[in-house]
């Protein structure tokens, strides 16, 4: 995967590096938004983004031109974040992740909901959506966001989050359903648990 | 949960994202036709997916902190100089 840029007196290194830098800097906004989503603190997010750029430029030769730079930078950012969290693991609460899993995978209640997405689209306020997202366990929120908003492929998300593809899909699935539950009336038991477990660092990786 | 349900639910995401091979897709569709609880799970997942996809663009975005762009550009510039020196 490591490919060196050609070196020569006419300066392809500079050209390649400049293009890399230019493109990397256009991705500052989505990277900062991702960092905010992960850290939930402005100063920490800013730090995380700067760290990401330092690493990205230090290892820029490892980037394969023509592949997805955004996905590559997101992977660095997520790895950096995971390493930081590992360093401060004492701060995280040991949560019963099985409760979250069970709550999220329950089939719905007895009543049939017809055209749920239409009802939701009509009735969901932006503030409700934001609150529902905030209440999701972090692992689910990130998987769902990377898939449905950023539209990355499962394999790219697996690389970013450092988990197998099956885990990515199950996090997306549960995240979407928890989001639906939260928006469709009601903070039911599932989202209650989700709220409680929002500091889980790893849920459902296997 | 029955084994068939477990299998169907584990493939709901690629099913809804139209990322399953035709044969598996048909298999999941058949199961959903026959199984109301799984159908409900699929409806929920699709609902969550649709809302997020349609609405995420409306969510307010936080502006970049002042100076962050300049600092990141400086990181890029330092890297560029290093690359030039090492040639």
PDB file of C-alpha atoms in Angstrom:
ATOM      1  CA  UNK A   1       0.000   0.000   0.000  1.00  0.00           C
ATOM      2  CA  UNK A   2       2.972   2.294   0.475  1.00  0.00           C
ATOM      3  CA  UNK A   3       3.870   4.095  -2.686  1.00  0.00           C
ATOM      4  CA  UNK A   4       6.504   6.735  -2.894  1.00  0.00           C
ATOM      5  CA  UNK A   5       6.024   9.705  -5.096  1.00  0.00           C
ATOM      6  CA  UNK A   6       8.554   9.851  -7.883  1.00  0.00           C
ATOM      7  CA  UNK A   7      11.515  12.032  -7.042  1.00  0.00           C
ATOM      8  CA  UNK A   8      13.371  14.091  -9.551  1.00  0.00           C
ATOM      9  CA  UNK A   9      14.950  17.449 -10.197  1.00  0.00           C
ATOM     10  CA  UNK A  10      11.937  18.764 -12.086  1.00  0.00           C
ATOM     11  CA  UNK A  11      10.002  18.618  -8.858  1.00  0.00           C
ATOM     12  CA  UNK A  12       7.159  16.113  -8.987  1.00  0.00           C
ATOM     13  CA  UNK A  13       7.518  15.801  -5.214  1.00  0.00           C
ATOM     14  CA  UNK A  14       6.579  19.405  -4.723  1.00  0.00           C
ATOM     15  CA  UNK A  15       3.673  19.225  -7.135  1.00  0.00           C
ATOM     16  CA  UNK A  16       2.305  16.046  -5.581  1.00  0.00           C
ATOM     17  CA  UNK A  17       2.776  17.385  -2.080  1.00  0.00           C
ATOM     18  CA  UNK A  18       1.095  20.667  -2.968  1.00  0.00           C
ATOM     19  CA  UNK A  19      -1.916  18.914  -4.451  1.00  0.00           C
ATOM     20  CA  UNK A  20      -2.105  16.699  -1.385  1.00  0.00           C
ATOM     21  CA  UNK A  21      -1.934  19.719   0.932  1.00  0.00           C
ATOM     22  CA  UNK A  22      -4.517  21.675  -1.054  1.00  0.00           C
ATOM     23  CA  UNK A  23      -6.988  18.833  -1.057  1.00  0.00           C
ATOM     24  CA  UNK A  24      -6.351  17.998   2.589  1.00  0.00           C
ATOM     25  CA  UNK A  25      -7.080  21.591   3.599  1.00  0.00           C
ATOM     26  CA  UNK A  26     -10.415  21.616   1.733  1.00  0.00           C
ATOM     27  CA  UNK A  27     -11.495  18.797   4.063  1.00  0.00           C
ATOM     28  CA  UNK A  28     -10.972  20.836   7.208  1.00  0.00           C
ATOM     29  CA  UNK A  29     -14.681  21.498   7.838  1.00  0.00           C
ATOM     30  CA  UNK A  30     -15.898  17.888   7.720  1.00  0.00           C
ATOM     31  CA  UNK A  31     -12.869  16.778   9.745  1.00  0.00           C
ATOM     32  CA  UNK A  32     -13.598  19.352  12.435  1.00  0.00           C
ATOM     33  CA  UNK A  33     -17.272  18.353  12.464  1.00  0.00           C
ATOM     34  CA  UNK A  34     -16.245  14.724  12.919  1.00  0.00           C
ATOM     35  CA  UNK A  35     -13.835  15.642  15.692  1.00  0.00           C
ATOM     36  CA  UNK A  36     -16.619  17.574  17.439  1.00  0.00           C
ATOM     37  CA  UNK A  37     -18.953  14.615  17.121  1.00  0.00           C
ATOM     38  CA  UNK A  38     -16.356  12.377  18.747  1.00  0.00           C
ATOM     39  CA  UNK A  39     -14.982  14.653  21.453  1.00  0.00           C
ATOM     40  CA  UNK A  40     -18.019  16.861  22.085  1.00  0.00           C
ATOM     41  CA  UNK A  41     -15.668  19.625  23.135  1.00  0.00           C
ATOM     42  CA  UNK A  42     -14.460  22.431  20.904  1.00  0.00           C
ATOM     43  CA  UNK A  43     -10.938  22.612  22.287  1.00  0.00           C
ATOM     44  CA  UNK A  44     -10.497  18.828  22.155  1.00  0.00           C
ATOM     45  CA  UNK A  45     -11.883  18.749  18.620  1.00  0.00           C
ATOM     46  CA  UNK A  46      -9.465  21.430  17.521  1.00  0.00           C
ATOM     47  CA  UNK A  47      -6.579  19.512  19.056  1.00  0.00           C
ATOM     48  CA  UNK A  48      -7.663  16.309  17.409  1.00  0.00           C
ATOM     49  CA  UNK A  49      -7.855  17.946  13.988  1.00  0.00           C
ATOM     50  CA  UNK A  50      -4.398  19.473  14.320  1.00  0.00           C
ATOM     51  CA  UNK A  51      -2.955  16.130  15.415  1.00  0.00           C
ATOM     52  CA  UNK A  52      -4.607  14.531  12.425  1.00  0.00           C
ATOM     53  CA  UNK A  53      -3.007  17.003  10.026  1.00  0.00           C
ATOM     54  CA  UNK A  54       0.410  16.613  11.649  1.00  0.00           C
ATOM     55  CA  UNK A  55       0.199  12.840  11.160  1.00  0.00           C
ATOM     56  CA  UNK A  56      -1.293  13.090   7.698  1.00  0.00           C
ATOM     57  CA  UNK A  57       1.551  15.278   6.461  1.00  0.00           C
ATOM     58  CA  UNK A  58       4.195  13.269   8.247  1.00  0.00           C
ATOM     59  CA  UNK A  59       2.978  10.091   6.567  1.00  0.00           C
ATOM     60  CA  UNK A  60       1.699  11.600   3.342  1.00  0.00           C
ATOM     61  CA  UNK A  61       3.869   9.246   1.292  1.00  0.00           C
ATOM     62  CA  UNK A  62       1.667   6.402   2.460  1.00  0.00           C
ATOM     63  CA  UNK A  63      -1.366   7.881   0.819  1.00  0.00           C
ATOM     64  CA  UNK A  64      -2.027   6.254  -2.528  1.00  0.00           C
ATOM     65  CA  UNK A  65      -2.855   8.985  -5.053  1.00  0.00           C
ATOM     66  CA  UNK A  66      -6.182   8.394  -6.714  1.00  0.00           C
ATOM     67  CA  UNK A  67      -7.735   6.786  -3.637  1.00  0.00           C
ATOM     68  CA  UNK A  68     -10.143   8.536  -1.287  1.00  0.00           C
ATOM     69  CA  UNK A  69      -8.232  11.181   0.672  1.00  0.00           C
ATOM     70  CA  UNK A  70     -11.234  11.990   2.834  1.00  0.00           C
ATOM     71  CA  UNK A  71     -11.524   8.352   3.947  1.00  0.00           C
ATOM     72  CA  UNK A  72      -7.781   8.247   4.594  1.00  0.00           C
ATOM     73  CA  UNK A  73      -7.881  11.381   6.764  1.00  0.00           C
ATOM     74  CA  UNK A  74     -10.967  10.137   8.606  1.00  0.00           C
ATOM     75  CA  UNK A  75      -9.115   6.923   9.397  1.00  0.00           C
ATOM     76  CA  UNK A  76      -6.193   8.861  10.875  1.00  0.00           C
ATOM     77  CA  UNK A  77      -8.576  11.035  12.890  1.00  0.00           C
ATOM     78  CA  UNK A  78     -10.509   8.057  14.277  1.00  0.00           C
ATOM     79  CA  UNK A  79      -7.308   6.149  15.092  1.00  0.00           C
ATOM     80  CA  UNK A  80      -5.909   9.162  16.889  1.00  0.00           C
ATOM     81  CA  UNK A  81      -9.114   9.541  18.842  1.00  0.00           C
ATOM     82  CA  UNK A  82      -9.160   5.855  19.826  1.00  0.00           C
ATOM     83  CA  UNK A  83      -5.571   6.046  21.022  1.00  0.00           C
ATOM     84  CA  UNK A  84      -6.368   9.070  23.142  1.00  0.00           C
ATOM     85  CA  UNK A  85      -9.355   7.364  24.655  1.00  0.00           C
ATOM     86  CA  UNK A  86      -7.280   4.345  25.448  1.00  0.00           C
ATOM     87  CA  UNK A  87      -4.878   6.635  27.264  1.00  0.00           C
ATOM     88  CA  UNK A  88      -7.688   8.039  29.360  1.00  0.00           C
ATOM     89  CA  UNK A  89      -9.553   4.758  29.740  1.00  0.00           C
ATOM     90  CA  UNK A  90      -9.855   5.272  33.460  1.00  0.00           C
ATOM     91  CA  UNK A  91     -12.422   7.960  32.744  1.00  0.00           C
ATOM     92  CA  UNK A  92     -14.822   5.683  30.946  1.00  0.00           C
ATOM     93  CA  UNK A  93     -17.564   3.859  32.706  1.00  0.00           C
ATOM     94  CA  UNK A  94     -17.857   0.136  32.410  1.00  0.00           C
ATOM     95  CA  UNK A  95     -21.302  -0.240  30.969  1.00  0.00           C
ATOM     96  CA  UNK A  96     -23.357  -3.313  30.443  1.00  0.00           C
ATOM     97  CA  UNK A  97     -23.193  -3.288  26.683  1.00  0.00           C
ATOM     98  CA  UNK A  98     -25.383  -6.356  26.438  1.00  0.00           C
ATOM     99  CA  UNK A  99     -28.281  -4.345  27.756  1.00  0.00           C
ATOM    100  CA  UNK A 100     -27.779  -1.869  24.943  1.00  0.00           C
ATOM    101  CA  UNK A 101     -27.487  -4.618  22.384  1.00  0.00           C
ATOM    102  CA  UNK A 102     -30.622  -6.329  23.619  1.00  0.00           C
ATOM    103  CA  UNK A 103     -32.629  -3.138  23.748  1.00  0.00           C
ATOM    104  CA  UNK A 104     -31.545  -2.162  20.272  1.00  0.00           C
ATOM    105  CA  UNK A 105     -32.287  -5.492  18.679  1.00  0.00           C
ATOM    106  CA  UNK A 106     -35.774  -5.924  20.060  1.00  0.00           C
ATOM    107  CA  UNK A 107     -38.369  -6.079  17.368  1.00  0.00           C
ATOM    108  CA  UNK A 108     -40.930  -3.357  17.671  1.00  0.00           C
ATOM    109  CA  UNK A 109     -44.151  -3.402  19.600  1.00  0.00           C
ATOM    110  CA  UNK A 110     -47.328  -5.094  18.436  1.00  0.00           C
ATOM    111  CA  UNK A 111     -48.721  -2.240  16.407  1.00  0.00           C
ATOM    112  CA  UNK A 112     -47.875  -2.011  12.734  1.00  0.00           C
ATOM    113  CA  UNK A 113     -46.458   1.324  11.655  1.00  0.00           C
ATOM    114  CA  UNK A 114     -47.244   2.149   8.098  1.00  0.00           C
ATOM    115  CA  UNK A 115     -44.875   4.433   6.203  1.00  0.00           C
ATOM    116  CA  UNK A 116     -42.831   5.275   9.287  1.00  0.00           C
ATOM    117  CA  UNK A 117     -40.341   7.352   7.387  1.00  0.00           C
ATOM    118  CA  UNK A 118     -43.029   9.607   6.029  1.00  0.00           C
ATOM    119  CA  UNK A 119     -44.458  10.231   9.478  1.00  0.00           C
ATOM    120  CA  UNK A 120     -41.018  10.905  10.834  1.00  0.00           C
ATOM    121  CA  UNK A 121     -40.021  13.224   8.033  1.00  0.00           C
ATOM    122  CA  UNK A 122     -43.130  15.242   8.535  1.00  0.00           C
ATOM    123  CA  UNK A 123     -42.889  15.488  12.268  1.00  0.00           C
ATOM    124  CA  UNK A 124     -39.225  15.520  13.107  1.00  0.00           C
ATOM    125  CA  UNK A 125     -37.770  18.839  14.045  1.00  0.00           C
ATOM    126  CA  UNK A 126     -34.098  19.485  13.559  1.00  0.00           C
ATOM    127  CA  UNK A 127     -33.656  19.913  17.287  1.00  0.00           C
ATOM    128  CA  UNK A 128     -35.268  16.527  17.895  1.00  0.00           C
ATOM    129  CA  UNK A 129     -32.971  14.876  15.401  1.00  0.00           C
ATOM    130  CA  UNK A 130     -29.940  16.462  17.014  1.00  0.00           C
ATOM    131  CA  UNK A 131     -31.087  15.354  20.456  1.00  0.00           C
ATOM    132  CA  UNK A 132     -31.747  11.826  19.229  1.00  0.00           C
ATOM    133  CA  UNK A 133     -28.302  11.658  17.657  1.00  0.00           C
ATOM    134  CA  UNK A 134     -26.693  12.972  20.810  1.00  0.00           C
ATOM    135  CA  UNK A 135     -28.481  10.315  22.835  1.00  0.00           C
ATOM    136  CA  UNK A 136     -27.184   7.416  20.739  1.00  0.00           C
ATOM    137  CA  UNK A 137     -24.289   5.401  22.108  1.00  0.00           C
ATOM    138  CA  UNK A 138     -21.173   6.857  20.503  1.00  0.00           C
ATOM    139  CA  UNK A 139     -20.283   3.706  18.582  1.00  0.00           C
ATOM    140  CA  UNK A 140     -23.697   3.622  16.900  1.00  0.00           C
ATOM    141  CA  UNK A 141     -23.826   7.341  16.241  1.00  0.00           C
ATOM    142  CA  UNK A 142     -20.515   7.326  14.437  1.00  0.00           C
ATOM    143  CA  UNK A 143     -21.296   4.246  12.310  1.00  0.00           C
ATOM    144  CA  UNK A 144     -24.666   5.609  11.243  1.00  0.00           C
ATOM    145  CA  UNK A 145     -23.292   9.050  10.513  1.00  0.00           C
ATOM    146  CA  UNK A 146     -20.386   7.756   8.428  1.00  0.00           C
ATOM    147  CA  UNK A 147     -22.768   5.637   6.382  1.00  0.00           C
ATOM    148  CA  UNK A 148     -25.883   7.767   5.981  1.00  0.00           C
ATOM    149  CA  UNK A 149     -24.491  11.273   6.023  1.00  0.00           C
ATOM    150  CA  UNK A 150     -20.941  10.882   4.744  1.00  0.00           C
ATOM    151  CA  UNK A 151     -21.890   7.921   2.544  1.00  0.00           C
ATOM    152  CA  UNK A 152     -18.722   5.939   3.054  1.00  0.00           C
ATOM    153  CA  UNK A 153     -18.618   2.265   2.040  1.00  0.00           C
ATOM    154  CA  UNK A 154     -18.870  -0.393   4.774  1.00  0.00           C
ATOM    155  CA  UNK A 155     -15.240  -1.368   4.151  1.00  0.00           C
ATOM    156  CA  UNK A 156     -14.066   2.220   4.546  1.00  0.00           C
ATOM    157  CA  UNK A 157     -15.993   2.580   7.796  1.00  0.00           C
ATOM    158  CA  UNK A 158     -14.547  -0.700   9.070  1.00  0.00           C
ATOM    159  CA  UNK A 159     -11.069   0.675   8.410  1.00  0.00           C
ATOM    160  CA  UNK A 160     -11.869   3.949  10.186  1.00  0.00           C
ATOM    161  CA  UNK A 161     -13.418   2.360  13.228  1.00  0.00           C
ATOM    162  CA  UNK A 162     -10.984  -0.540  13.413  1.00  0.00           C
ATOM    163  CA  UNK A 163     -13.727  -3.175  13.581  1.00  0.00           C
ATOM    164  CA  UNK A 164     -14.876  -5.971  11.243  1.00  0.00           C
ATOM    165  CA  UNK A 165     -17.396  -5.180   8.550  1.00  0.00           C
ATOM    166  CA  UNK A 166     -20.091  -7.285  10.215  1.00  0.00           C
ATOM    167  CA  UNK A 167     -19.778  -5.118  13.311  1.00  0.00           C
ATOM    168  CA  UNK A 168     -20.067  -1.992  11.180  1.00  0.00           C
ATOM    169  CA  UNK A 169     -23.312  -3.255   9.677  1.00  0.00           C
ATOM    170  CA  UNK A 170     -24.796  -4.237  13.009  1.00  0.00           C
ATOM    171  CA  UNK A 171     -23.899  -0.848  14.488  1.00  0.00           C
ATOM    172  CA  UNK A 172     -25.509   0.911  11.542  1.00  0.00           C
ATOM    173  CA  UNK A 173     -28.599  -1.252  11.841  1.00  0.00           C
ATOM    174  CA  UNK A 174     -29.011  -0.703  15.560  1.00  0.00           C
ATOM    175  CA  UNK A 175     -28.136   2.939  15.320  1.00  0.00           C
ATOM    176  CA  UNK A 176     -30.804   3.544  12.705  1.00  0.00           C
ATOM    177  CA  UNK A 177     -33.422   1.690  14.738  1.00  0.00           C
ATOM    178  CA  UNK A 178     -32.522   3.495  17.950  1.00  0.00           C
ATOM    179  CA  UNK A 179     -32.804   6.756  16.072  1.00  0.00           C
ATOM    180  CA  UNK A 180     -36.214   5.753  14.813  1.00  0.00           C
ATOM    181  CA  UNK A 181     -37.347   4.775  18.324  1.00  0.00           C
ATOM    182  CA  UNK A 182     -36.127   8.042  19.764  1.00  0.00           C
ATOM    183  CA  UNK A 183     -37.895  10.107  17.119  1.00  0.00           C
ATOM    184  CA  UNK A 184     -41.107   8.187  16.925  1.00  0.00           C
ATOM    185  CA  UNK A 185     -42.450   9.067  20.247  1.00  0.00           C
ATOM    186  CA  UNK A 186     -41.138   8.333  22.693  1.00  0.00           C
ATOM    187  CA  UNK A 187     -38.142   7.924  24.848  1.00  0.00           C
ATOM    188  CA  UNK A 188     -38.932   4.267  25.314  1.00  0.00           C
ATOM    189  CA  UNK A 189     -36.764   1.839  27.177  1.00  0.00           C
ATOM    190  CA  UNK A 190     -34.334   1.407  24.325  1.00  0.00           C
ATOM    191  CA  UNK A 191     -33.359   5.045  24.128  1.00  0.00           C
ATOM    192  CA  UNK A 192     -33.350   5.311  27.885  1.00  0.00           C
ATOM    193  CA  UNK A 193     -30.635   2.713  27.893  1.00  0.00           C
ATOM    194  CA  UNK A 194     -28.919   4.389  24.986  1.00  0.00           C
ATOM    195  CA  UNK A 195     -28.800   7.629  26.902  1.00  0.00           C
ATOM    196  CA  UNK A 196     -27.340   5.914  29.869  1.00  0.00           C
ATOM    197  CA  UNK A 197     -24.649   4.240  27.817  1.00  0.00           C
ATOM    198  CA  UNK A 198     -23.472   7.196  25.812  1.00  0.00           C
ATOM    199  CA  UNK A 199     -19.971   6.903  27.177  1.00  0.00           C
ATOM    200  CA  UNK A 200     -19.406   3.341  26.102  1.00  0.00           C
ATOM    201  CA  UNK A 201     -16.173   3.229  24.196  1.00  0.00           C
ATOM    202  CA  UNK A 202     -16.776  -0.053  22.454  1.00  0.00           C
ATOM    203  CA  UNK A 203     -20.120  -1.630  21.863  1.00  0.00           C
ATOM    204  CA  UNK A 204     -20.721  -4.765  19.958  1.00  0.00           C
ATOM    205  CA  UNK A 205     -17.302  -5.282  18.477  1.00  0.00           C
ATOM    206  CA  UNK A 206     -16.635  -8.936  18.010  1.00  0.00           C
TER     207      UNK A 206
ATOM    208  CA  UNK B   1     -35.301 -15.021  18.153  1.00  0.00           C
ATOM    209  CA  UNK B   2     -35.567 -17.724  15.526  1.00  0.00           C
ATOM    210  CA  UNK B   3     -32.527 -18.544  13.451  1.00  0.00           C
ATOM    211  CA  UNK B   4     -34.220 -17.342  10.268  1.00  0.00           C
ATOM    212  CA  UNK B   5     -35.043 -14.033  11.917  1.00  0.00           C
ATOM    213  CA  UNK B   6     -31.529 -13.674  13.220  1.00  0.00           C
ATOM    214  CA  UNK B   7     -30.174 -14.210   9.723  1.00  0.00           C
ATOM    215  CA  UNK B   8     -32.576 -11.743   8.174  1.00  0.00           C
ATOM    216  CA  UNK B   9     -31.931  -9.056  10.789  1.00  0.00           C
ATOM    217  CA  UNK B  10     -28.172  -9.434  10.404  1.00  0.00           C
ATOM    218  CA  UNK B  11     -28.566  -8.608   6.708  1.00  0.00           C
ATOM    219  CA  UNK B  12     -31.075  -5.770   7.060  1.00  0.00           C
ATOM    220  CA  UNK B  13     -28.548  -3.008   6.557  1.00  0.00           C
ATOM    221  CA  UNK B  14     -27.090  -4.227   3.240  1.00  0.00           C
ATOM    222  CA  UNK B  15     -30.633  -5.211   2.243  1.00  0.00           C
ATOM    223  CA  UNK B  16     -31.930  -1.668   2.764  1.00  0.00           C
ATOM    224  CA  UNK B  17     -28.801  -0.180   1.192  1.00  0.00           C
ATOM    225  CA  UNK B  18     -29.285  -2.407  -1.854  1.00  0.00           C
ATOM    226  CA  UNK B  19     -25.883  -3.905  -1.312  1.00  0.00           C
ATOM    227  CA  UNK B  20     -26.897  -7.586  -1.253  1.00  0.00           C
ATOM    228  CA  UNK B  21     -26.459 -10.007  -4.140  1.00  0.00           C
ATOM    229  CA  UNK B  22     -29.799 -10.692  -5.860  1.00  0.00           C
ATOM    230  CA  UNK B  23     -30.231 -14.131  -4.387  1.00  0.00           C
ATOM    231  CA  UNK B  24     -29.673 -13.040  -0.788  1.00  0.00           C
ATOM    232  CA  UNK B  25     -31.820 -10.012  -1.359  1.00  0.00           C
ATOM    233  CA  UNK B  26     -34.702 -12.194  -2.503  1.00  0.00           C
ATOM    234  CA  UNK B  27     -34.195 -14.435   0.512  1.00  0.00           C
ATOM    235  CA  UNK B  28     -34.440 -11.520   2.959  1.00  0.00           C
ATOM    236  CA  UNK B  29     -37.447 -10.096   1.090  1.00  0.00           C
ATOM    237  CA  UNK B  30     -39.232 -13.436   1.332  1.00  0.00           C
ATOM    238  CA  UNK B  31     -38.569 -13.619   5.043  1.00  0.00           C
ATOM    239  CA  UNK B  32     -39.816 -10.079   5.612  1.00  0.00           C
ATOM    240  CA  UNK B  33     -43.024 -10.906   3.723  1.00  0.00           C
ATOM    241  CA  UNK B  34     -43.640 -13.800   6.058  1.00  0.00           C
ATOM    242  CA  UNK B  35     -42.510 -12.309   9.366  1.00  0.00           C
ATOM    243  CA  UNK B  36     -44.227  -9.220  10.831  1.00  0.00           C
ATOM    244  CA  UNK B  37     -41.713  -8.594  13.658  1.00  0.00           C
ATOM    245  CA  UNK B  38     -38.782  -8.590  11.230  1.00  0.00           C
ATOM    246  CA  UNK B  39     -40.791  -6.453   8.859  1.00  0.00           C
ATOM    247  CA  UNK B  40     -41.219  -3.998  11.673  1.00  0.00           C
ATOM    248  CA  UNK B  41     -37.501  -3.996  12.384  1.00  0.00           C
ATOM    249  CA  UNK B  42     -36.879  -3.275   8.716  1.00  0.00           C
ATOM    250  CA  UNK B  43     -39.412  -0.443   8.749  1.00  0.00           C
ATOM    251  CA  UNK B  44     -37.737   1.089  11.793  1.00  0.00           C
ATOM    252  CA  UNK B  45     -34.314   0.836  10.281  1.00  0.00           C
ATOM    253  CA  UNK B  46     -35.505   2.335   7.039  1.00  0.00           C
ATOM    254  CA  UNK B  47     -37.232   5.122   8.965  1.00  0.00           C
ATOM    255  CA  UNK B  48     -34.084   6.015  10.880  1.00  0.00           C
ATOM    256  CA  UNK B  49     -32.005   5.874   7.727  1.00  0.00           C
ATOM    257  CA  UNK B  50     -34.384   8.066   5.737  1.00  0.00           C
ATOM    258  CA  UNK B  51     -34.722  10.742   8.376  1.00  0.00           C
ATOM    259  CA  UNK B  52     -30.992  11.021   8.841  1.00  0.00           C
ATOM    260  CA  UNK B  53     -30.275  11.101   5.114  1.00  0.00           C
ATOM    261  CA  UNK B  54     -32.945  13.677   4.393  1.00  0.00           C
ATOM    262  CA  UNK B  55     -32.419  15.862   7.409  1.00  0.00           C
ATOM    263  CA  UNK B  56     -28.736  15.799   8.296  1.00  0.00           C
ATOM    264  CA  UNK B  57     -28.014  18.613   5.856  1.00  0.00           C
ATOM    265  CA  UNK B  58     -30.346  20.868   7.871  1.00  0.00           C
ATOM    266  CA  UNK B  59     -28.524  20.375  11.131  1.00  0.00           C
ATOM    267  CA  UNK B  60     -26.586  23.439  12.195  1.00  0.00           C
ATOM    268  CA  UNK B  61     -22.848  23.152  11.698  1.00  0.00           C
ATOM    269  CA  UNK B  62     -20.359  24.626  14.053  1.00  0.00           C
ATOM    270  CA  UNK B  63     -18.079  27.208  12.437  1.00  0.00           C
ATOM    271  CA  UNK B  64     -14.367  26.469  12.399  1.00  0.00           C
ATOM    272  CA  UNK B  65     -12.578  27.951  15.403  1.00  0.00           C
ATOM    273  CA  UNK B  66     -10.656  31.093  14.467  1.00  0.00           C
ATOM    274  CA  UNK B  67      -7.105  30.296  13.514  1.00  0.00           C
ATOM    275  CA  UNK B  68      -7.563  26.584  12.941  1.00  0.00           C
ATOM    276  CA  UNK B  69      -7.297  26.887   9.179  1.00  0.00           C
ATOM    277  CA  UNK B  70      -4.165  29.007   9.486  1.00  0.00           C
ATOM    278  CA  UNK B  71      -2.589  26.554  11.892  1.00  0.00           C
ATOM    279  CA  UNK B  72      -3.346  23.576   9.660  1.00  0.00           C
ATOM    280  CA  UNK B  73      -2.010  25.437   6.636  1.00  0.00           C
ATOM    281  CA  UNK B  74       1.182  26.095   8.614  1.00  0.00           C
ATOM    282  CA  UNK B  75       1.464  22.367   9.336  1.00  0.00           C
ATOM    283  CA  UNK B  76       1.202  21.744   5.592  1.00  0.00           C
ATOM    284  CA  UNK B  77       3.789  24.403   4.846  1.00  0.00           C
ATOM    285  CA  UNK B  78       6.283  22.964   7.337  1.00  0.00           C
ATOM    286  CA  UNK B  79       5.832  19.535   5.761  1.00  0.00           C
ATOM    287  CA  UNK B  80       6.425  21.024   2.310  1.00  0.00           C
ATOM    288  CA  UNK B  81       9.684  22.653   3.413  1.00  0.00           C
ATOM    289  CA  UNK B  82      10.836  19.440   5.032  1.00  0.00           C
ATOM    290  CA  UNK B  83      10.154  17.588   1.778  1.00  0.00           C
ATOM    291  CA  UNK B  84      12.123  20.183  -0.192  1.00  0.00           C
ATOM    292  CA  UNK B  85      15.075  20.010   2.198  1.00  0.00           C
ATOM    293  CA  UNK B  86      15.220  16.235   2.047  1.00  0.00           C
ATOM    294  CA  UNK B  87      15.485  16.183  -1.736  1.00  0.00           C
TER     295      UNK B  87
END
